[in-house]
mmCIF file with all atom_site columns, C-alpha atoms in Angstrom:
data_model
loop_
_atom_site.group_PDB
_atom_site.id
_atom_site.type_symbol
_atom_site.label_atom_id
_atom_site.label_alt_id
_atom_site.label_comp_id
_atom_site.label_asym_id
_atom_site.label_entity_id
_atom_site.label_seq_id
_atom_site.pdbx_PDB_ins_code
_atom_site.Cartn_x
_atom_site.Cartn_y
_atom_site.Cartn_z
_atom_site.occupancy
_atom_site.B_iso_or_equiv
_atom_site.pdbx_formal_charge
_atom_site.auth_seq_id
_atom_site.auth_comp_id
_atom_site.auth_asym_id
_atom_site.auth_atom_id
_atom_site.pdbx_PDB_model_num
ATOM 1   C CA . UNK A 1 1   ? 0.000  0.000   0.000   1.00 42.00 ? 1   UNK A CA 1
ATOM 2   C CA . UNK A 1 2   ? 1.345  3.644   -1.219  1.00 46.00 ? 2   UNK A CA 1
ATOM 3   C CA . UNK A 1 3   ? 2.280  5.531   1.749   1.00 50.00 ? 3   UNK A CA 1
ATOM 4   C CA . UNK A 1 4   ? 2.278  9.045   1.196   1.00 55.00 ? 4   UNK A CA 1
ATOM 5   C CA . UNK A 1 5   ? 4.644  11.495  3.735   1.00 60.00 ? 5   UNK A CA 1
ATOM 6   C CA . UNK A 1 6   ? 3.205  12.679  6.792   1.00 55.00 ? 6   UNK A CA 1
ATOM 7   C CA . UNK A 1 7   ? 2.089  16.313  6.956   1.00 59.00 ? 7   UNK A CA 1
ATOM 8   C CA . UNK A 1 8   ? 4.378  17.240  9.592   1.00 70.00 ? 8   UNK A CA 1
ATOM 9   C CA . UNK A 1 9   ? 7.280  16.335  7.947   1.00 86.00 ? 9   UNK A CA 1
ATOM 10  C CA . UNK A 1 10  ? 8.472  17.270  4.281   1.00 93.00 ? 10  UNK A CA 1
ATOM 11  C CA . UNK A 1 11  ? 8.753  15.671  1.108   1.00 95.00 ? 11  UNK A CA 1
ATOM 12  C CA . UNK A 1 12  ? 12.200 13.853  1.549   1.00 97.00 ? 12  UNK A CA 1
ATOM 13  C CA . UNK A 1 13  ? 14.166 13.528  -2.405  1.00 97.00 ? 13  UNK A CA 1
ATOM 14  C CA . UNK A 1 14  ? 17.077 12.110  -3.575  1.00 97.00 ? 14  UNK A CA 1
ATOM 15  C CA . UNK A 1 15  ? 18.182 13.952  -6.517  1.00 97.00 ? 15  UNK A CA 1
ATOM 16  C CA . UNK A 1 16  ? 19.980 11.633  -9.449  1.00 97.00 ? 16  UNK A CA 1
ATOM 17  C CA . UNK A 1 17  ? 21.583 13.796  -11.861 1.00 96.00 ? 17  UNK A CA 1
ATOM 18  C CA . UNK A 1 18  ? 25.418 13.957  -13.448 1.00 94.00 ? 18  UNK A CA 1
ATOM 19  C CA . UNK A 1 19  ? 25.193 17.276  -14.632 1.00 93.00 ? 19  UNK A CA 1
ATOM 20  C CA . UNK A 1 20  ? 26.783 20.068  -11.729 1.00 93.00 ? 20  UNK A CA 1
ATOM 21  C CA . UNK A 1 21  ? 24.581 22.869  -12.957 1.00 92.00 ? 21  UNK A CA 1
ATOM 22  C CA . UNK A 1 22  ? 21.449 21.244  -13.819 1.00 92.00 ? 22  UNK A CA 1
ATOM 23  C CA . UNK A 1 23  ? 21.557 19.682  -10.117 1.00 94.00 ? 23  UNK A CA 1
ATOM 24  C CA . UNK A 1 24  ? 22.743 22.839  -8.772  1.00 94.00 ? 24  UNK A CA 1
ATOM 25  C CA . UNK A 1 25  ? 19.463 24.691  -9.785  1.00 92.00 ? 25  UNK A CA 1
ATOM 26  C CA . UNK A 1 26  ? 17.010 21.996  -8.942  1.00 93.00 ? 26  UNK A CA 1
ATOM 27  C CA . UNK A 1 27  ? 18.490 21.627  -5.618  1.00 93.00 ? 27  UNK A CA 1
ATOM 28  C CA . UNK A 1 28  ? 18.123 25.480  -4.719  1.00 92.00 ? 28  UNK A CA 1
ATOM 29  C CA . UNK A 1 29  ? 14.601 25.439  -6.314  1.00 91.00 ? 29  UNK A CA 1
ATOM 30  C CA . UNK A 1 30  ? 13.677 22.530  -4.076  1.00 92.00 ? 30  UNK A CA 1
ATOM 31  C CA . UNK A 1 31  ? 15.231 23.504  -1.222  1.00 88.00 ? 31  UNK A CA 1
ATOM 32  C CA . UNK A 1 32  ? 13.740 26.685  -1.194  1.00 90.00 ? 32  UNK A CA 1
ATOM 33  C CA . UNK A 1 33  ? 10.308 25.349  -1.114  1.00 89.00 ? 33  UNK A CA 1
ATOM 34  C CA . UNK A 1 34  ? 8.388  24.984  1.637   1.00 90.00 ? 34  UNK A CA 1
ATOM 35  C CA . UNK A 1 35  ? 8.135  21.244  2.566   1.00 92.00 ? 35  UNK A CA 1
ATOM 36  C CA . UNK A 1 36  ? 10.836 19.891  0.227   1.00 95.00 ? 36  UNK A CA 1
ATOM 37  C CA . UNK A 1 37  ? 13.631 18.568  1.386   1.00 95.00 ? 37  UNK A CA 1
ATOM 38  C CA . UNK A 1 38  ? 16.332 17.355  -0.919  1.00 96.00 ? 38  UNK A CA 1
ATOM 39  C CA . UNK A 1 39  ? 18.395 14.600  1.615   1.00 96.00 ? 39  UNK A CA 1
ATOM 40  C CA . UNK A 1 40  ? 20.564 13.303  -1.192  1.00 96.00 ? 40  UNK A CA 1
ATOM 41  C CA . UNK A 1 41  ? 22.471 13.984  -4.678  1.00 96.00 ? 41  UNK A CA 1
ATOM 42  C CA . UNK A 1 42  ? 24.522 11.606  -6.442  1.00 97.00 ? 42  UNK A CA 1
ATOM 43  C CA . UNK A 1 43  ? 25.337 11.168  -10.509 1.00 96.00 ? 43  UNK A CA 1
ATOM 44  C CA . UNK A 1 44  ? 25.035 7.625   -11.174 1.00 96.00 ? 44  UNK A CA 1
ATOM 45  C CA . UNK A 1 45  ? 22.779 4.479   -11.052 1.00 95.00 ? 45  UNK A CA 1
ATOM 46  C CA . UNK A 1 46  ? 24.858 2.743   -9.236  1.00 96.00 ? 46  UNK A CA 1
ATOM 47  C CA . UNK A 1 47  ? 24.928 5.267   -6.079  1.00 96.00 ? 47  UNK A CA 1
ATOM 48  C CA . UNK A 1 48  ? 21.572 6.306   -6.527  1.00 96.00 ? 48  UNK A CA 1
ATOM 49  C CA . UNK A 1 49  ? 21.084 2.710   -5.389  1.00 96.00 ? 49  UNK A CA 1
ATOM 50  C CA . UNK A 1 50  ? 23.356 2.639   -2.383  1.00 96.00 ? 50  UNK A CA 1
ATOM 51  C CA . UNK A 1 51  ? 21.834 6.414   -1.423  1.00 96.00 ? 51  UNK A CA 1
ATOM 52  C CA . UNK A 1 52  ? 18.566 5.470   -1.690  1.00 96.00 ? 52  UNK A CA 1
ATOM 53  C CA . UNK A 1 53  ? 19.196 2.465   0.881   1.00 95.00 ? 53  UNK A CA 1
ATOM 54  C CA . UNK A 1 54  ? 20.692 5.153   3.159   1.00 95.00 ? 54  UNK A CA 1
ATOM 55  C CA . UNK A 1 55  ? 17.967 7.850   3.038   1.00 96.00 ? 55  UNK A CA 1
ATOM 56  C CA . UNK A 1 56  ? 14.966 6.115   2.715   1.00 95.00 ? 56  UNK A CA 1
ATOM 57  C CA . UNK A 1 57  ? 13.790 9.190   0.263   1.00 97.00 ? 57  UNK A CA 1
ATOM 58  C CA . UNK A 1 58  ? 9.983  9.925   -0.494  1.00 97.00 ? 58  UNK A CA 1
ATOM 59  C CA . UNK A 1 59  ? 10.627 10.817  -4.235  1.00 97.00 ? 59  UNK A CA 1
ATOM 60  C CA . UNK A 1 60  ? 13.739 9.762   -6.324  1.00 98.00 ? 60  UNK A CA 1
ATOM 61  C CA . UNK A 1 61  ? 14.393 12.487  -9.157  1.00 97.00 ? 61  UNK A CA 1
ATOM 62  C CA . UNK A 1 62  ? 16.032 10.317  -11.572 1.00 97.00 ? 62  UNK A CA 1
ATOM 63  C CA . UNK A 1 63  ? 17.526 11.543  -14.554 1.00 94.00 ? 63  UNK A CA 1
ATOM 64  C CA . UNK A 1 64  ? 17.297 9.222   -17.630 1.00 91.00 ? 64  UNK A CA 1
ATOM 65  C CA . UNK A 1 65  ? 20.894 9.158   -19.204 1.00 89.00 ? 65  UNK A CA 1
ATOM 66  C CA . UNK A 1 66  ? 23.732 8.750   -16.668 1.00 93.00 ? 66  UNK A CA 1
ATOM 67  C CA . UNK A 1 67  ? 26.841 7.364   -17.553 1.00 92.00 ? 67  UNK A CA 1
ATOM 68  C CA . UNK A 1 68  ? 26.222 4.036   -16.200 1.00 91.00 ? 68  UNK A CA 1
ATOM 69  C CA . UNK A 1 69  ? 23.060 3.424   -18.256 1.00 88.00 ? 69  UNK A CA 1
ATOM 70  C CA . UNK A 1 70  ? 19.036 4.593   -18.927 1.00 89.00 ? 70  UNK A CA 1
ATOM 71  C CA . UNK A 1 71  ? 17.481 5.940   -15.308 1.00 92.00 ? 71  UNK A CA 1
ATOM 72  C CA . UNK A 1 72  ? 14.366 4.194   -16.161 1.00 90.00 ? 72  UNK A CA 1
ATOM 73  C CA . UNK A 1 73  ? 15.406 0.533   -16.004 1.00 89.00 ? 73  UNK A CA 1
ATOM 74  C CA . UNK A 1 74  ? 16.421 0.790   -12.329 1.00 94.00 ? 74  UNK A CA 1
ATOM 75  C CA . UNK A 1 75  ? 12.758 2.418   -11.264 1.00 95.00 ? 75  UNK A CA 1
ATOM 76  C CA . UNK A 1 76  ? 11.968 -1.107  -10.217 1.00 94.00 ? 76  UNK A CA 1
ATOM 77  C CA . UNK A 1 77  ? 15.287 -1.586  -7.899  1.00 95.00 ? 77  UNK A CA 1
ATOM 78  C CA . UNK A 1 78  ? 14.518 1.476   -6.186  1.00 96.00 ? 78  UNK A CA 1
ATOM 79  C CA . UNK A 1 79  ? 11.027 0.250   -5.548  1.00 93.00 ? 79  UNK A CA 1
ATOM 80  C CA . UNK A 1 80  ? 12.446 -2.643  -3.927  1.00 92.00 ? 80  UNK A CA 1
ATOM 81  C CA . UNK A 1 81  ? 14.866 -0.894  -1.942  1.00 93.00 ? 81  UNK A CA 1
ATOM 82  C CA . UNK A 1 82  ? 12.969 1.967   -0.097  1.00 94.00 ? 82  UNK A CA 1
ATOM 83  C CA . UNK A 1 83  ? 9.047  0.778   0.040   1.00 92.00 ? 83  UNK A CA 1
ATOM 84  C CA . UNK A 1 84  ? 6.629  3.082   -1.186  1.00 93.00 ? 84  UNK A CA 1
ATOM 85  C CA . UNK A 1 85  ? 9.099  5.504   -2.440  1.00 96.00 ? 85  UNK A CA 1
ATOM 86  C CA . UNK A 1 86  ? 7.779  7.069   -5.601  1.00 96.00 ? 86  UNK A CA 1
ATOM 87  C CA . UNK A 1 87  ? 10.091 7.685   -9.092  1.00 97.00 ? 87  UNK A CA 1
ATOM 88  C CA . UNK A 1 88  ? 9.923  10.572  -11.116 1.00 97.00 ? 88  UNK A CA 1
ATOM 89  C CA . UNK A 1 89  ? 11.800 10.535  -14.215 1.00 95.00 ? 89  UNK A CA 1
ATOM 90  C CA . UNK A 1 90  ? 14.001 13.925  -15.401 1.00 93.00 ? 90  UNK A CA 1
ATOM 91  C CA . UNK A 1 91  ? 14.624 13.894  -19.060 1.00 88.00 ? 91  UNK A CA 1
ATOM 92  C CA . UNK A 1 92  ? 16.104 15.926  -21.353 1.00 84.00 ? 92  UNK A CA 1
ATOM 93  C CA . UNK A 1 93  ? 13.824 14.939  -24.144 1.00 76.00 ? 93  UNK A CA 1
ATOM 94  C CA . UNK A 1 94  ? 10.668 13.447  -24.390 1.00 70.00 ? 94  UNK A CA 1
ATOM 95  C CA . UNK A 1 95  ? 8.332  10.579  -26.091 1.00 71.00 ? 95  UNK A CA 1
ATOM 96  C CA . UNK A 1 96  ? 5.141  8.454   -25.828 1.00 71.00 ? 96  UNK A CA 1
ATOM 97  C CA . UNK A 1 97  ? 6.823  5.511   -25.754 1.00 73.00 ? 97  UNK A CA 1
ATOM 98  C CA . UNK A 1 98  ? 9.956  6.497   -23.600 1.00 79.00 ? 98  UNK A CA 1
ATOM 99  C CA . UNK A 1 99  ? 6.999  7.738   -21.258 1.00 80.00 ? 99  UNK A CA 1
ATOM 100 C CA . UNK A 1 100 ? 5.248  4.421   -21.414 1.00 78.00 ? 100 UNK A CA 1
ATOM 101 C CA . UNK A 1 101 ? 7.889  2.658   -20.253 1.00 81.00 ? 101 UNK A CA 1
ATOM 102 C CA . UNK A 1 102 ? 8.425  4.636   -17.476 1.00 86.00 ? 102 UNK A CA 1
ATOM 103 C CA . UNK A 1 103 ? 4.713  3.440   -16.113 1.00 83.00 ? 103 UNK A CA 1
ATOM 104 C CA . UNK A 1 104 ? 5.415  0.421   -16.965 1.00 83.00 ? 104 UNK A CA 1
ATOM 105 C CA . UNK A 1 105 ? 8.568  0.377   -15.318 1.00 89.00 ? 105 UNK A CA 1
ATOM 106 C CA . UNK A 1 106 ? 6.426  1.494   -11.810 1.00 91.00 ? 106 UNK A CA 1
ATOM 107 C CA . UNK A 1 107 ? 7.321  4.989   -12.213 1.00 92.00 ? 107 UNK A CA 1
ATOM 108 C CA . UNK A 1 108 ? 5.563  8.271   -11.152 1.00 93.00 ? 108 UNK A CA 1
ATOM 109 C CA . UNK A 1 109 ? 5.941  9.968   -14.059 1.00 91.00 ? 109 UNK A CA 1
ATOM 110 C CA . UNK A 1 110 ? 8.665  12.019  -16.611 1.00 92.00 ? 110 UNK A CA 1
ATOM 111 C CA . UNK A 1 111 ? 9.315  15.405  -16.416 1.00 91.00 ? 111 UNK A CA 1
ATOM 112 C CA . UNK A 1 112 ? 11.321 17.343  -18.868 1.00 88.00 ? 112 UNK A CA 1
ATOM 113 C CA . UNK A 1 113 ? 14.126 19.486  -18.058 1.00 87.00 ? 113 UNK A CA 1
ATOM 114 C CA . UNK A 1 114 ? 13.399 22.230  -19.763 1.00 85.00 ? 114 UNK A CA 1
ATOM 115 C CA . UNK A 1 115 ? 10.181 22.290  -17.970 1.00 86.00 ? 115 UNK A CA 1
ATOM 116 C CA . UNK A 1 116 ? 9.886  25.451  -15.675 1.00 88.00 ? 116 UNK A CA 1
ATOM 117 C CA . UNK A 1 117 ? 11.122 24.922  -11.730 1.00 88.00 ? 117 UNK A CA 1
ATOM 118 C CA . UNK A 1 118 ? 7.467  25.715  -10.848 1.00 89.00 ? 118 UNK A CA 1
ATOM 119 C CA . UNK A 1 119 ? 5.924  22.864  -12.835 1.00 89.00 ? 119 UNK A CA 1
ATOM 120 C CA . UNK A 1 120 ? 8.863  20.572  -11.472 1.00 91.00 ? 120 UNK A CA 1
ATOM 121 C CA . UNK A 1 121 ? 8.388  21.485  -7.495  1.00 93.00 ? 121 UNK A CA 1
ATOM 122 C CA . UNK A 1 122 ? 4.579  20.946  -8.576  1.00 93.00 ? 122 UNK A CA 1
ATOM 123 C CA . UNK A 1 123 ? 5.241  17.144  -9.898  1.00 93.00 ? 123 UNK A CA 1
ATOM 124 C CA . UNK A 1 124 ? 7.811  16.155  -6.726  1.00 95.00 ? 124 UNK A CA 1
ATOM 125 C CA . UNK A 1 125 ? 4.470  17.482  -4.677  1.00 94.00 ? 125 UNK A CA 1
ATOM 126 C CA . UNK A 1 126 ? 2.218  15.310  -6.416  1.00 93.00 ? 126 UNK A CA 1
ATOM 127 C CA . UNK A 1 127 ? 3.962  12.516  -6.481  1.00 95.00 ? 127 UNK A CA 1
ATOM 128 C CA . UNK A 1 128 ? 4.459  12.275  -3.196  1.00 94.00 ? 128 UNK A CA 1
ATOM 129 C CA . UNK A 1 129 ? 0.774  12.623  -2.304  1.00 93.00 ? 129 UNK A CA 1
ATOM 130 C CA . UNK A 1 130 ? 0.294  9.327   -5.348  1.00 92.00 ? 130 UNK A CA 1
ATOM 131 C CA . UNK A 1 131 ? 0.244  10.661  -8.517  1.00 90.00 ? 131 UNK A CA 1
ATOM 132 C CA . UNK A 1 132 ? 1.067  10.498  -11.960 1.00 87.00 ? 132 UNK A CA 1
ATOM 133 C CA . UNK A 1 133 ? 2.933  12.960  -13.602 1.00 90.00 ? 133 UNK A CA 1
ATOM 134 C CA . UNK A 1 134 ? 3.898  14.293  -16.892 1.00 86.00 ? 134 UNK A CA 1
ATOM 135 C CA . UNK A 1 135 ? 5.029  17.198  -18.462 1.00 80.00 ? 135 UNK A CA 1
ATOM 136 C CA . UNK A 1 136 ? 2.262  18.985  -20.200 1.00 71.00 ? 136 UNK A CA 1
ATOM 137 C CA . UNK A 1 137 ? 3.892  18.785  -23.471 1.00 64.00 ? 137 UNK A CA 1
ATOM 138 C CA . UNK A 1 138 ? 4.123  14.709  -23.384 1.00 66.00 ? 138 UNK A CA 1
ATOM 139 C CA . UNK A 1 139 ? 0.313  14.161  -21.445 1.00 62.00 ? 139 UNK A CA 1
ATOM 140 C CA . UNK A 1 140 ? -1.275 13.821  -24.645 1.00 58.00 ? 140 UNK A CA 1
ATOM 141 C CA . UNK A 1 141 ? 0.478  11.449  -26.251 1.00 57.00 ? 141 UNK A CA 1
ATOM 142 C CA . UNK A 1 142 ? 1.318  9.855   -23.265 1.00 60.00 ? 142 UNK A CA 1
ATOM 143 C CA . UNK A 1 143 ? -2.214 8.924   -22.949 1.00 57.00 ? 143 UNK A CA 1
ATOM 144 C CA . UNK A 1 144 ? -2.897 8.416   -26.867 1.00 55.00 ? 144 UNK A CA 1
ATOM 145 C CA . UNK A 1 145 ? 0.607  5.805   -26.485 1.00 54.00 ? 145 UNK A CA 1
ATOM 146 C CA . UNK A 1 146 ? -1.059 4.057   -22.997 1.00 53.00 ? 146 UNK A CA 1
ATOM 147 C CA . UNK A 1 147 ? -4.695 3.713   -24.929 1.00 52.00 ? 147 UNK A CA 1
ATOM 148 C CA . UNK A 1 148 ? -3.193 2.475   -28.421 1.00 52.00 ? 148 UNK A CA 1
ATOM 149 C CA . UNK A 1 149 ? -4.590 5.018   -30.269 1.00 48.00 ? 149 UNK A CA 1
ATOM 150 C CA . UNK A 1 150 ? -0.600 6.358   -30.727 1.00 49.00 ? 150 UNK A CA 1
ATOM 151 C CA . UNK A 1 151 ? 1.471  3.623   -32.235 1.00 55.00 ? 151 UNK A CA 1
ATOM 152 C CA . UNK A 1 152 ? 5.717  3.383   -31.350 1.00 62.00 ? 152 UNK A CA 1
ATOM 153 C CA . UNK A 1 153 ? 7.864  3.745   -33.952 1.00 62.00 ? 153 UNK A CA 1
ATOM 154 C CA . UNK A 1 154 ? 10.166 0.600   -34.163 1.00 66.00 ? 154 UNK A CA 1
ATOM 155 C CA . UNK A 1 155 ? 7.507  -1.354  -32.514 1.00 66.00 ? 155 UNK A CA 1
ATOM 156 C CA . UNK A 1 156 ? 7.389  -3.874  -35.855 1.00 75.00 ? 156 UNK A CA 1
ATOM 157 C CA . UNK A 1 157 ? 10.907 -4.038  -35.814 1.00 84.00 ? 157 UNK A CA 1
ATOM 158 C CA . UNK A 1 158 ? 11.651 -7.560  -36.353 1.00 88.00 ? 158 UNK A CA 1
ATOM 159 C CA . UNK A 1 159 ? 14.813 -9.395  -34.198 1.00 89.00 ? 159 UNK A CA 1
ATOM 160 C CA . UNK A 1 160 ? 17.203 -8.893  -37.033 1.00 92.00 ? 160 UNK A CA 1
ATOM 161 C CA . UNK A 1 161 ? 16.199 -5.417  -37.515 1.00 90.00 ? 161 UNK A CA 1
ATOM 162 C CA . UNK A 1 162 ? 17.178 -4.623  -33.698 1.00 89.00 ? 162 UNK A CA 1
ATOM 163 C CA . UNK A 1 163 ? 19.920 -6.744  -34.371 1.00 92.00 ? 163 UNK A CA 1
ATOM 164 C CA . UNK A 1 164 ? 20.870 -4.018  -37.346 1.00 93.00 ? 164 UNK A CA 1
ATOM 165 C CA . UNK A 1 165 ? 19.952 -1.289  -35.206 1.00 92.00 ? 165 UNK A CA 1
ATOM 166 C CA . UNK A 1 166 ? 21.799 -1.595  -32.528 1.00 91.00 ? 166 UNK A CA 1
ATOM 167 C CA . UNK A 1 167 ? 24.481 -2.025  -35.080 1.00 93.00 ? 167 UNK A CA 1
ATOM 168 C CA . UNK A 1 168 ? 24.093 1.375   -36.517 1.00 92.00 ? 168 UNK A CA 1
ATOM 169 C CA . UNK A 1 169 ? 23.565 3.122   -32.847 1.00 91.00 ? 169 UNK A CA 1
ATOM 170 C CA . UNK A 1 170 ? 27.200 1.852   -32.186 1.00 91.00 ? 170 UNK A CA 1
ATOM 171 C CA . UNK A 1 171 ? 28.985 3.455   -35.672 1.00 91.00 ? 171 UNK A CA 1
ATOM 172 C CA . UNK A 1 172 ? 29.221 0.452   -38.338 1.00 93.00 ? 172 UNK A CA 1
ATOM 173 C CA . UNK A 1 173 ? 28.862 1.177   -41.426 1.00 92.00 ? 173 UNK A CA 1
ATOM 174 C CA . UNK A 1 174 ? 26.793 -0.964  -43.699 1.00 92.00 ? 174 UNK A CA 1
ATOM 175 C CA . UNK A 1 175 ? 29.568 -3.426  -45.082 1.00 93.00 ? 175 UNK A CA 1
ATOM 176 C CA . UNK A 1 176 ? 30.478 -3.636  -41.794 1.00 93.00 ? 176 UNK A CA 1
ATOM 177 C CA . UNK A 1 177 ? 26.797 -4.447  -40.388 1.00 94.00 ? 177 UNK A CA 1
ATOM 178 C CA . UNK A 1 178 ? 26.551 -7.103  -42.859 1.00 93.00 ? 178 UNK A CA 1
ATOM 179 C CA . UNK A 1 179 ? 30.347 -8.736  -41.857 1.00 93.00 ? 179 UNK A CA 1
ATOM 180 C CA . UNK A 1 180 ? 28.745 -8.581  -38.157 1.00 93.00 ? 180 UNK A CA 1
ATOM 181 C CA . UNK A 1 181 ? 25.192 -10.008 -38.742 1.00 93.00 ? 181 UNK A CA 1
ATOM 182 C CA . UNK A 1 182 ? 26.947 -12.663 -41.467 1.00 93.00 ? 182 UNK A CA 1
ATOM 183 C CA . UNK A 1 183 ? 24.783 -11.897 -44.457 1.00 93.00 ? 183 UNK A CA 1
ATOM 184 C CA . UNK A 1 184 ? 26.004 -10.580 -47.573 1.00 93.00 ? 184 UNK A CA 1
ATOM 185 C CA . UNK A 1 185 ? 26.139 -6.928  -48.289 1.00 92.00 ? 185 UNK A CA 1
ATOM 186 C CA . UNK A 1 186 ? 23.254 -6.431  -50.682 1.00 92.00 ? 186 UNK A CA 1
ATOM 187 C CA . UNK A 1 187 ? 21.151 -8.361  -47.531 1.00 92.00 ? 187 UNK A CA 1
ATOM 188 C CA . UNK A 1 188 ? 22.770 -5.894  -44.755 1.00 92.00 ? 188 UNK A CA 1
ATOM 189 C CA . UNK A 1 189 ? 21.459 -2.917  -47.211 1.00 92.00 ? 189 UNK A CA 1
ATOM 190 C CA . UNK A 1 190 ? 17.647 -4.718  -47.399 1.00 92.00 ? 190 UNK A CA 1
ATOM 191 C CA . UNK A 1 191 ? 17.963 -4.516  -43.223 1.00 92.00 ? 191 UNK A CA 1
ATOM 192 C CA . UNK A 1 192 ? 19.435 -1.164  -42.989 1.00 92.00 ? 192 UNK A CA 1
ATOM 193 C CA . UNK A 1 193 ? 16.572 0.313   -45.574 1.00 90.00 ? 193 UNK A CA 1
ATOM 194 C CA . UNK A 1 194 ? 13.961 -1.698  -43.671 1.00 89.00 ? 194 UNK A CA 1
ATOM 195 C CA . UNK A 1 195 ? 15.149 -0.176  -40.247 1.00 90.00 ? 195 UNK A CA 1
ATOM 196 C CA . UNK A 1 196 ? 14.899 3.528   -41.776 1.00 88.00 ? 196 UNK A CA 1
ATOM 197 C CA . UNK A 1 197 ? 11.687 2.553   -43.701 1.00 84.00 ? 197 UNK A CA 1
ATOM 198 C CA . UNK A 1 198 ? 10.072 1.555   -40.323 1.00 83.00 ? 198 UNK A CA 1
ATOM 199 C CA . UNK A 1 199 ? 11.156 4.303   -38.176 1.00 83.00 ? 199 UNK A CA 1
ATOM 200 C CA . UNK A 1 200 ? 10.209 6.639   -40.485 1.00 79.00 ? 200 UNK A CA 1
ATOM 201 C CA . UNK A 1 201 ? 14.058 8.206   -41.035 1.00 82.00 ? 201 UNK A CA 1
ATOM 202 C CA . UNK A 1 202 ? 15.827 9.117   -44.377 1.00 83.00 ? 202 UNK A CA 1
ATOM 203 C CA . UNK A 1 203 ? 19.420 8.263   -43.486 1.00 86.00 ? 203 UNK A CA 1
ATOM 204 C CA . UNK A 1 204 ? 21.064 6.150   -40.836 1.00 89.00 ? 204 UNK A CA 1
ATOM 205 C CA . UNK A 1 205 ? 22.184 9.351   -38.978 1.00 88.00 ? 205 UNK A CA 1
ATOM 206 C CA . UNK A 1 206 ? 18.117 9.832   -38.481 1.00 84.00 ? 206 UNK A CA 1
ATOM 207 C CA . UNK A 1 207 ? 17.208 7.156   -37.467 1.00 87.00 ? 207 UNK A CA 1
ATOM 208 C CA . UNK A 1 208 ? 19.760 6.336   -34.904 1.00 88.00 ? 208 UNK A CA 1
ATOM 209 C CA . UNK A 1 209 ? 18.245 9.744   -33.446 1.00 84.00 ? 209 UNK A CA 1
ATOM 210 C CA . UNK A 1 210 ? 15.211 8.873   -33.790 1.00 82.00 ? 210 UNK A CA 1
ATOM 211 C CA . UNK A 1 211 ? 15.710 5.541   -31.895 1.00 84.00 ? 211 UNK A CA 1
ATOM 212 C CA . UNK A 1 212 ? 17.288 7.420   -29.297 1.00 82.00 ? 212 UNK A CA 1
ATOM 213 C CA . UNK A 1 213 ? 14.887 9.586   -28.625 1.00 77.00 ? 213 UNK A CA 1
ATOM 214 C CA . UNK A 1 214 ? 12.300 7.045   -28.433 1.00 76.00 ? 214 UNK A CA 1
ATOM 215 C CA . UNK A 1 215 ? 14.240 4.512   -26.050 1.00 77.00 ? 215 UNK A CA 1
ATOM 216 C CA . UNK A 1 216 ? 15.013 2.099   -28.531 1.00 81.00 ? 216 UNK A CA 1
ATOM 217 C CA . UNK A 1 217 ? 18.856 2.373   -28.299 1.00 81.00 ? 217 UNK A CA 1
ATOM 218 C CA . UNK A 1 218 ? 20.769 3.546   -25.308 1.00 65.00 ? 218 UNK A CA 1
#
């Protein structure tokens, strides 16, 4: 059962982000609001799990990229670690599907950084108290994404075509996609096209964004 902080105490957070500035202003913002307390700050997964273990935080402000992997596949560590502690996810940039997996993950919700402080102070708030929370740019298509009615690109990406994305997201070229995969050139070409076909993208360089962007490569 979600426990929710008692009123006479505040909003204890853990703060998860590697960049010095970015965590410098959303500390000050959160600190100087009334019932917020920000109890720790670290920059990786890693010690956001061992910090989280120490503080026992109310809300974990997690940023999605750190340099030891994607924030949102250790939402459900952190749940197991400090009970009823909620997630909310800090990103950068922003997509249905990234946001979908971030519920389905357990999490509280994605806000983006370029949000303003107010709307971010707002979200740790309701969080706490059991919400869900999302940006207003993403709530729209967050909901369209969690109803269907918004489908993922990539989502009819077949093994292979991971297989050749992934491939791309780390640098190889196509000749050198094919060598890896063990399939002649022309056939490394047919997956390549299908990958940019599928995701919508008119080079490689495009669609390794947009795969980014959308969670499907790290």
């Amino acid at each position: 059962m979600l426990s929710s902080p008692s009123p006479s105490r505040p909003v204890r957070i853990l703060l998860v982000e590697d960049h010095d500035m970015v965590a410098e202003a959303i500390c000050l913002a959160l600190e100087r609001s009334s019932g917020l307390e920000v109890v720790g700050r670290c920059a990786t997964l890693a010690s956001a799990l061992v910090d989280a273990g120490r503080h026992q935080p109310d809300v974990v402000l997690l940023d999605r990229r750190l340099p030891d992997g994607d924030g949102v596949s250790v939402i459900p560590d952190l749940e197991g670690l400090v009970p009823g502690v909620r997630v909310l996810v800090l990103a950068g940039e922003g997509s249905a599907s990234v946001a979908a997996r971030v519920v389905e993950a357990g999490g509280a919700g994605m806000i983006l950084k370029a949000s303003p402080l107010s709307e971010l102070e707002d979200a740790v708030r309701r969080v706490a108290a059991g919400e869900v929370v999302f940006s207003h740019a993403l709530l729209g298509d967050v909901l369209g994404r969690l109803t269907g009615r918004v489908s993922t690109p990539g989502a009819t990406l077949t093994p292979r075509e991971r297989e050749t994305l992934d491939l791309l997201g780390e640098g190889f070229t196509t000749a050198e996609i094919s060598g890896r995969l063990g399939v002649a050139v022309n056939t490394g070409r047919n997956h390549v096209q299908r990958v940019l076909e599928k995701l919508g993208a008119r080079s490689q360089l495009e669609a390794v964004t947009i795969a980014r962007r959308e969670g499907l490569l790290q």
